[in-house]
Each structure stands twice: as C-alpha cells, then as structure tokens.
Coordinates of C-alpha atoms in Angstrom, one line a residue:
M1 CA 39.0 16.0 169.8
P2 CA 39.4 19.7 169.0
N3 CA 37.4 21.0 166.1
Q4 CA 39.3 20.2 162.9
N5 CA 38.3 23.5 161.5
L6 CA 41.4 24.8 163.3
L7 CA 43.5 22.7 160.9
E8 CA 41.6 23.8 157.8
E9 CA 41.8 27.5 158.7
G10 CA 45.5 27.1 159.5
L11 CA 46.1 25.5 156.2
A12 CA 44.0 28.1 154.4
I13 CA 46.2 30.9 155.9
L14 CA 49.4 29.1 155.0
S15 CA 48.3 28.5 151.4
Q16 CA 46.8 32.0 150.8
C17 CA 49.1 34.3 152.6
K18 CA 51.4 35.0 149.6
Q19 CA 48.4 35.8 147.4
E20 CA 46.5 37.9 150.1
T21 CA 49.4 39.7 151.8
G22 CA 52.2 39.6 149.3
D23 CA 54.7 38.2 151.9
I24 CA 55.4 35.1 153.9
W25 CA 54.7 36.3 157.4
H26 CA 50.9 36.1 157.8
A27 CA 51.6 32.3 157.5
H28 CA 52.8 32.5 161.1
Y29 CA 49.2 32.5 162.3
G30 CA 48.3 29.5 160.2
A31 CA 51.1 27.5 161.7
A32 CA 50.0 28.7 165.2
A33 CA 46.4 27.5 164.6
I34 CA 47.7 24.0 163.7
A35 CA 50.0 24.1 166.8
G36 CA 47.0 25.1 168.9
Y37 CA 44.9 22.2 167.6
F38 CA 47.6 19.6 168.4
F39 CA 48.5 21.1 171.7
A40 CA 44.8 21.0 172.7
Q41 CA 44.6 17.4 171.5
E42 CA 47.5 16.5 173.7
H43 CA 45.6 17.8 176.7
E44 CA 42.2 16.3 176.0
G45 CA 42.4 14.5 179.4
D46 CA 41.9 17.9 181.0
G47 CA 38.7 19.1 179.2
I48 CA 38.8 22.6 180.7
L49 CA 42.4 23.2 179.7
S50 CA 41.9 21.8 176.2
Q51 CA 38.9 24.0 175.6
A52 CA 40.8 27.0 176.9
I53 CA 43.5 26.4 174.3
V54 CA 40.9 26.0 171.6
S55 CA 39.2 29.2 172.7
Q56 CA 42.4 31.2 172.5
T57 CA 43.2 29.6 169.1
E58 CA 39.8 30.6 167.8
A59 CA 40.3 34.2 169.2
M60 CA 43.6 34.4 167.2
L61 CA 41.9 33.2 164.0
N62 CA 39.1 35.7 164.5
K63 CA 41.7 38.4 164.3
H64 CA 44.1 36.9 161.8
G65 CA 42.2 34.3 159.8
T66 CA 41.3 34.3 156.2
A67 CA 37.9 34.9 154.6
S68 CA 38.6 32.2 151.9
L69 CA 38.2 28.8 153.5
Y70 CA 38.4 25.5 151.7
V71 CA 34.9 24.6 150.5
N72 CA 35.5 22.3 147.5
S73 CA 34.6 18.7 148.2
E74 CA 37.2 17.4 145.7
R75 CA 40.4 17.1 147.7
C76 CA 43.8 16.4 146.3
E77 CA 45.2 13.0 147.1
P78 CA 47.2 13.3 150.3
A79 CA 50.2 11.7 148.5
Y80 CA 50.1 14.4 145.9
A81 CA 49.9 17.2 148.5
E82 CA 52.8 15.7 150.4
S83 CA 55.1 15.2 147.4
T84 CA 54.4 18.7 146.2
I85 CA 55.3 20.3 149.6
L86 CA 58.4 18.1 149.9
A87 CA 59.6 19.0 146.4
A88 CA 59.5 22.6 147.5
L89 CA 61.3 21.9 150.8
E90 CA 64.0 20.0 148.8
Q91 CA 65.1 23.3 147.4
T92 CA 65.5 25.1 150.7
I93 CA 66.3 22.5 153.3
D94 CA 70.1 22.8 153.2
E95 CA 70.5 26.4 154.3
L96 CA 69.2 28.5 157.2
H97 CA 66.3 30.7 156.0
W98 CA 64.5 33.0 158.3
V99 CA 65.4 30.9 161.4
G100 CA 63.9 27.7 159.9
H101 CA 60.4 28.9 158.9
N102 CA 60.7 27.1 155.6
V103 CA 60.9 23.8 157.5
I104 CA 58.4 24.8 160.2
Y105 CA 55.7 25.7 157.7
S106 CA 56.3 22.5 155.7
A107 CA 56.2 20.2 158.7
V108 CA 53.0 21.7 160.2
S109 CA 51.3 21.7 156.8
L110 CA 52.1 18.0 156.4
I111 CA 50.9 16.9 159.8
A112 CA 47.7 18.9 159.4
I113 CA 47.0 17.3 156.0
R114 CA 47.7 13.8 157.4
E115 CA 45.4 14.5 160.4
L116 CA 42.6 15.6 158.0
Q117 CA 43.4 12.6 155.7
G118 CA 43.7 15.0 152.8
W119 CA 43.0 18.7 152.2
G120 CA 42.9 21.3 149.6
T121 CA 42.6 21.8 145.8
E122 CA 45.6 21.8 143.5
E123 CA 45.6 25.6 143.7
Q124 CA 45.8 25.5 147.5
I125 CA 48.5 22.9 147.6
S126 CA 50.4 25.0 145.0
G127 CA 50.0 27.9 147.4
L128 CA 51.7 25.9 150.2
S129 CA 54.5 24.9 147.8
E130 CA 55.0 28.6 146.7
L131 CA 55.2 29.6 150.3
V132 CA 58.0 27.2 151.0
L133 CA 59.8 28.1 147.7
S134 CA 59.6 31.8 148.8
F135 CA 62.4 31.1 151.2
R136 CA 65.0 30.4 148.5
K137 CA 67.9 32.8 148.7
T138 CA 66.6 34.6 151.8
I139 CA 68.7 35.6 154.8
P140 CA 69.2 33.4 157.9
G141 CA 67.3 36.0 160.0
R142 CA 67.4 39.7 160.8
S143 CA 68.3 39.8 164.5
W144 CA 71.4 38.4 166.1
I145 CA 73.6 38.8 169.1
G146 CA 77.4 38.7 168.4
Y147 CA 77.1 38.1 164.7
S148 CA 76.0 40.1 161.7
V149 CA 73.8 38.5 159.1
A150 CA 76.8 38.1 156.8
E151 CA 78.8 36.4 159.6
V152 CA 75.9 34.0 160.3
K153 CA 75.9 33.0 156.6
R154 CA 79.7 32.6 156.6
L155 CA 79.8 30.5 159.8
D156 CA 82.0 27.5 159.0
L157 CA 80.3 24.2 159.8
S158 CA 82.6 22.1 157.5
S159 CA 84.3 20.5 160.5
M160 CA 81.1 19.2 161.9
D161 CA 81.0 15.4 161.8
Q162 CA 77.7 14.2 160.5
L163 CA 78.1 11.2 162.8
Q164 CA 78.0 13.6 165.8
L165 CA 74.6 14.9 164.9
P166 CA 71.5 13.3 166.5
R167 CA 70.3 10.3 164.5
E168 CA 66.8 10.2 165.9
P169 CA 64.3 12.7 167.4
K170 CA 64.8 11.8 171.1
E171 CA 68.5 12.7 170.7
L172 CA 67.7 16.0 168.9
S173 CA 65.1 16.9 171.6
A174 CA 67.6 16.2 174.4
Y175 CA 70.2 18.3 172.6
V176 CA 68.0 21.4 172.2
L177 CA 66.7 21.2 175.7
E178 CA 70.2 21.3 177.0
Q179 CA 70.9 24.3 174.8
L180 CA 67.8 26.0 176.3
A181 CA 69.0 25.3 179.9
A182 CA 72.4 26.7 179.2
F183 CA 71.4 30.4 179.1
S184 CA 72.4 32.4 182.2
I185 CA 70.0 35.2 181.2
I186 CA 67.3 35.5 178.5
Y187 CA 66.5 38.8 177.0
E188 CA 63.1 39.8 175.6
A189 CA 64.2 40.4 172.1
E190 CA 63.8 39.0 168.6
S191 CA 67.5 38.3 168.7
H192 CA 67.2 36.3 171.9
H193 CA 64.0 34.9 173.5
D194 CA 62.4 34.7 170.0
L195 CA 65.4 33.1 168.5
I196 CA 65.6 30.5 171.3
G197 CA 61.9 29.8 170.8
H198 CA 62.5 29.2 167.1
M199 CA 65.4 26.8 167.9
L200 CA 62.7 24.8 169.6
T201 CA 60.2 25.0 166.8
F202 CA 62.8 24.4 164.0
S203 CA 64.1 21.3 165.7
H204 CA 60.6 20.1 166.4
A205 CA 59.7 20.5 162.7
L206 CA 62.7 18.2 161.9
N207 CA 61.4 15.6 164.4
L208 CA 58.0 15.8 162.8
L209 CA 59.5 15.1 159.3
Y210 CA 61.3 12.1 160.8
D211 CA 58.0 10.8 162.2
M212 CA 56.4 11.0 158.8
G213 CA 59.2 9.0 157.3
H214 CA 61.2 11.8 155.7
R215 CA 64.5 11.0 157.4
S216 CA 66.8 12.5 154.9
F217 CA 65.1 15.9 155.6
F218 CA 65.7 15.3 159.3
Q219 CA 69.4 14.8 158.7
R220 CA 69.9 17.5 156.1
G221 CA 68.0 20.1 158.2
Q222 CA 70.4 19.7 161.2
L223 CA 73.2 21.7 159.7
P224 CA 71.1 24.8 159.2
L225 CA 69.8 24.3 162.7
R226 CA 73.3 24.1 164.1
R227 CA 74.1 27.4 162.4
L228 CA 71.3 28.9 164.5
V229 CA 72.4 27.0 167.7
N230 CA 76.1 28.0 167.2
V231 CA 75.2 31.7 167.1
L232 CA 73.0 31.3 170.2
Q233 CA 75.8 29.6 172.1
A234 CA 77.7 32.9 172.0
S235 CA 75.1 34.3 174.4
H236 CA 74.9 31.4 176.8
H237 CA 76.9 33.1 179.5
L238 CA 75.9 36.8 179.2
K239 CA 75.9 38.8 182.5
P240 CA 73.3 41.4 183.3
G241 CA 74.6 44.8 182.1
E242 CA 77.3 43.2 180.0
A243 CA 77.9 45.0 176.7
I244 CA 76.2 43.3 173.8
K245 CA 77.1 43.3 170.2
L246 CA 73.7 43.6 168.6
Y247 CA 72.7 43.3 164.9
S248 CA 69.0 43.8 164.5
A249 CA 66.5 45.9 162.5
V250 CA 64.0 45.9 165.4
D251 CA 65.9 45.3 168.7
R252 CA 67.5 48.2 170.5
I253 CA 70.1 48.5 173.3
P254 CA 69.7 48.2 176.2
L255 CA 67.9 44.8 175.9
E256 CA 65.5 44.1 178.8
P257 CA 65.6 40.7 180.6
A258 CA 62.6 38.6 179.6
E259 CA 59.7 38.3 182.1
R260 CA 59.2 35.0 183.9
S261 CA 55.8 33.5 183.1
E262 CA 53.9 32.8 186.3
Y263 CA 51.9 30.1 184.6
L264 CA 52.9 27.3 182.2
P265 CA 50.9 26.4 179.1
T266 CA 49.8 23.2 180.9
E267 CA 48.0 25.4 183.5
L268 CA 44.7 27.1 183.0
G269 CA 46.1 30.5 184.2
Y270 CA 48.3 30.8 181.1
W271 CA 45.3 30.7 178.8
E272 CA 43.0 32.7 181.0
K273 CA 45.5 35.6 180.9
G274 CA 44.6 36.1 177.2
R275 CA 47.4 35.9 174.8
S276 CA 46.7 38.8 172.4
K277 CA 48.5 41.6 174.3
N278 CA 51.3 41.3 171.7
E279 CA 49.9 40.5 168.3
W280 CA 53.0 38.7 167.0
D281 CA 53.6 36.7 170.1
F282 CA 49.9 35.7 170.0
G283 CA 51.1 33.0 167.5
H284 CA 54.1 32.1 169.5
A285 CA 51.8 31.4 172.5
F286 CA 50.8 28.2 170.6
K287 CA 53.9 27.3 168.6
F288 CA 56.4 27.5 171.4
P289 CA 54.5 25.3 173.9
F290 CA 53.6 22.7 171.2
S291 CA 57.3 22.3 170.4
F292 CA 58.7 22.5 173.9
Y293 CA 56.4 19.9 175.5
D294 CA 56.9 17.6 172.5
H295 CA 60.7 17.8 173.1
L296 CA 60.2 17.0 176.8
K297 CA 58.1 14.0 175.9
R298 CA 60.6 12.7 173.4
A299 CA 63.6 13.2 175.6
G300 CA 61.8 11.5 178.5
S301 CA 62.5 14.4 180.8
D302 CA 60.6 17.0 182.7
E303 CA 63.6 18.4 184.5
A304 CA 62.8 21.6 186.4
R305 CA 65.8 23.4 184.8
F306 CA 64.3 23.0 181.3
I307 CA 60.9 24.2 182.4
E308 CA 62.3 27.1 184.4
K309 CA 64.1 28.5 181.4
F310 CA 61.1 28.0 179.2
R311 CA 59.1 30.3 181.5
Y312 CA 61.3 33.1 180.1
I313 CA 60.5 32.3 176.5
I314 CA 56.7 32.6 177.1
G315 CA 56.8 35.4 179.7
R316 CA 54.7 38.0 177.9

C-alpha cells in the first residue's frame, strides 16, 4: 500500500490553501496527491510502476506541499467531517463553477478521509468546507472555444430530460469516454485539452460521490457537467487551421495541436520522464490518469480509440 502520508499531505493542502495562499488554486496539488495515492494503489501488482507513481507524487509535494501537517492525535469523527463537507457542497452542486472543481475537491477529500478512517481537527475540516464554499457565485471557467463565459452561463439546459441522464456510474463513464473519442483534433490549451481533462475528473468525482452513497449529488451534478460537455461538443469536429472563436484570459490564437504522449500512465516510461516540466500540469499528471482509468474500468472497456485520444490529454 502506498504511504498514507500522501493522503494526509493532500488533505492538509486542501484544507489550508485558502489561509496560506488566499485563493483556491493551490488546492490543485492536494487533489493531485490524493489521486497519486489511489492511482499507485490501483497498480500495486506492478511494484516498480507503483513506486514510480509514488516517487513522482512525493516530488510534486516537495515543491508544492504545506509546512503545516496534521499532528493532533484527536481526529474529528469521520461522519462529522463528511457531513460538514457535504453541507458545503450542497450550496454549490447545482451550477458549473470553475469546470467542476468544487465537486472534484469535495469528492477527493471524502475518499481520502474514508481511506484514513478519519482525519483532521475541526479547524482543518472547516478549512475544507470553506474551500468548497469559496466556489459560490464563481464563473463556470475562464477559457472556452465557441462560447463566452456569459454564453456558457446562459446555455439553456431546460429541455434536458432527467430520465436521459446516466443513472449510475458505469453509464456516466461510458458517456464521457464517448465524448472524449469524438474529438477530431485536440489542442494544447486551457480551453481544450485541459477542459477535456476536467470533463473526465468532474464526472469521476460524481461517480465517487455515488460510490459513497451520495446519489442525489451524483444526479444533481450532471446538469453542470452537461453544461461543460455541451460547450466541448462544439469543438468535436474542428479541422486543422480552421478559424476558432476563442474566449480565454490565457490561451492565444493560433492554438497548437496537443502532443501525443508516447507513454501511457500505466507504463513506466510515463513516470520516468519526470512530470514537472510544466508546473501546473504536474498536478494533472496524476488527476487525469486516476479519472480516465477509473472510467475505463467502470465502463468495462479498454477500446483503443479512447486510449488514443487520452494520449493527447497527457502529451506534455
């Protein structure tokens, strides 16, 4: 089993990022540490691969961890921690906020606390709650192809029949994998490969909530997810060189096609490459594989077309 310190450090980052950095984004590395732990655990049968994942997770934490780890022996009851986090998520679950990070941070915190059989002081659990509450009234995201932020918010989903939405995780996983496979070209951009990756992590987070018995959150979170998916569908059939209507604070025209990863995260070469070349994508190196391979397992499919498209999400 991977060292559970990865979970404790991940939770510490998530709970303290608002206090230490004043914003919500350092939490990205806490979620990545938790993803790294569980992805390594999934591959314990290959000890060398599992250790390589752990080593890269530790390298990320050495750069982006927190100095204030949990040391108090008096942990909150797991039920208290869970109810507190879910009470915060209750206030943000029905809208798309920063491409689903309110749901992602909630779900990974909950699975880590369950794995540890409890974690944190009341103050630290409050920090997790405050992180999730910070997403109230925030934008859907800042980088989009074909839609402005205002247009994303106004996207009409009223005609969507709740009965048409997936009713269990394997259906949702199959749906998002088909969405991934539908792209004719994937651009290396926050508005494209990054957004597609977060489609995978957001939907995975909903599946995790379902696994933990929180089925109403699974259902309610699907409309915000569909808002994200519907925007991405507008770029399914882009052609190289085609004019793109881009709305982004960070991406610039012309967008460059994403690189194809030679190695997959289930291969040692992916981790031997070292994942810190791009600091922000260092976290995605763990989060995206954790979600993608979980979707494959749930859908009962390892179709080459899904795996081939995923290579372009993790190419850097």
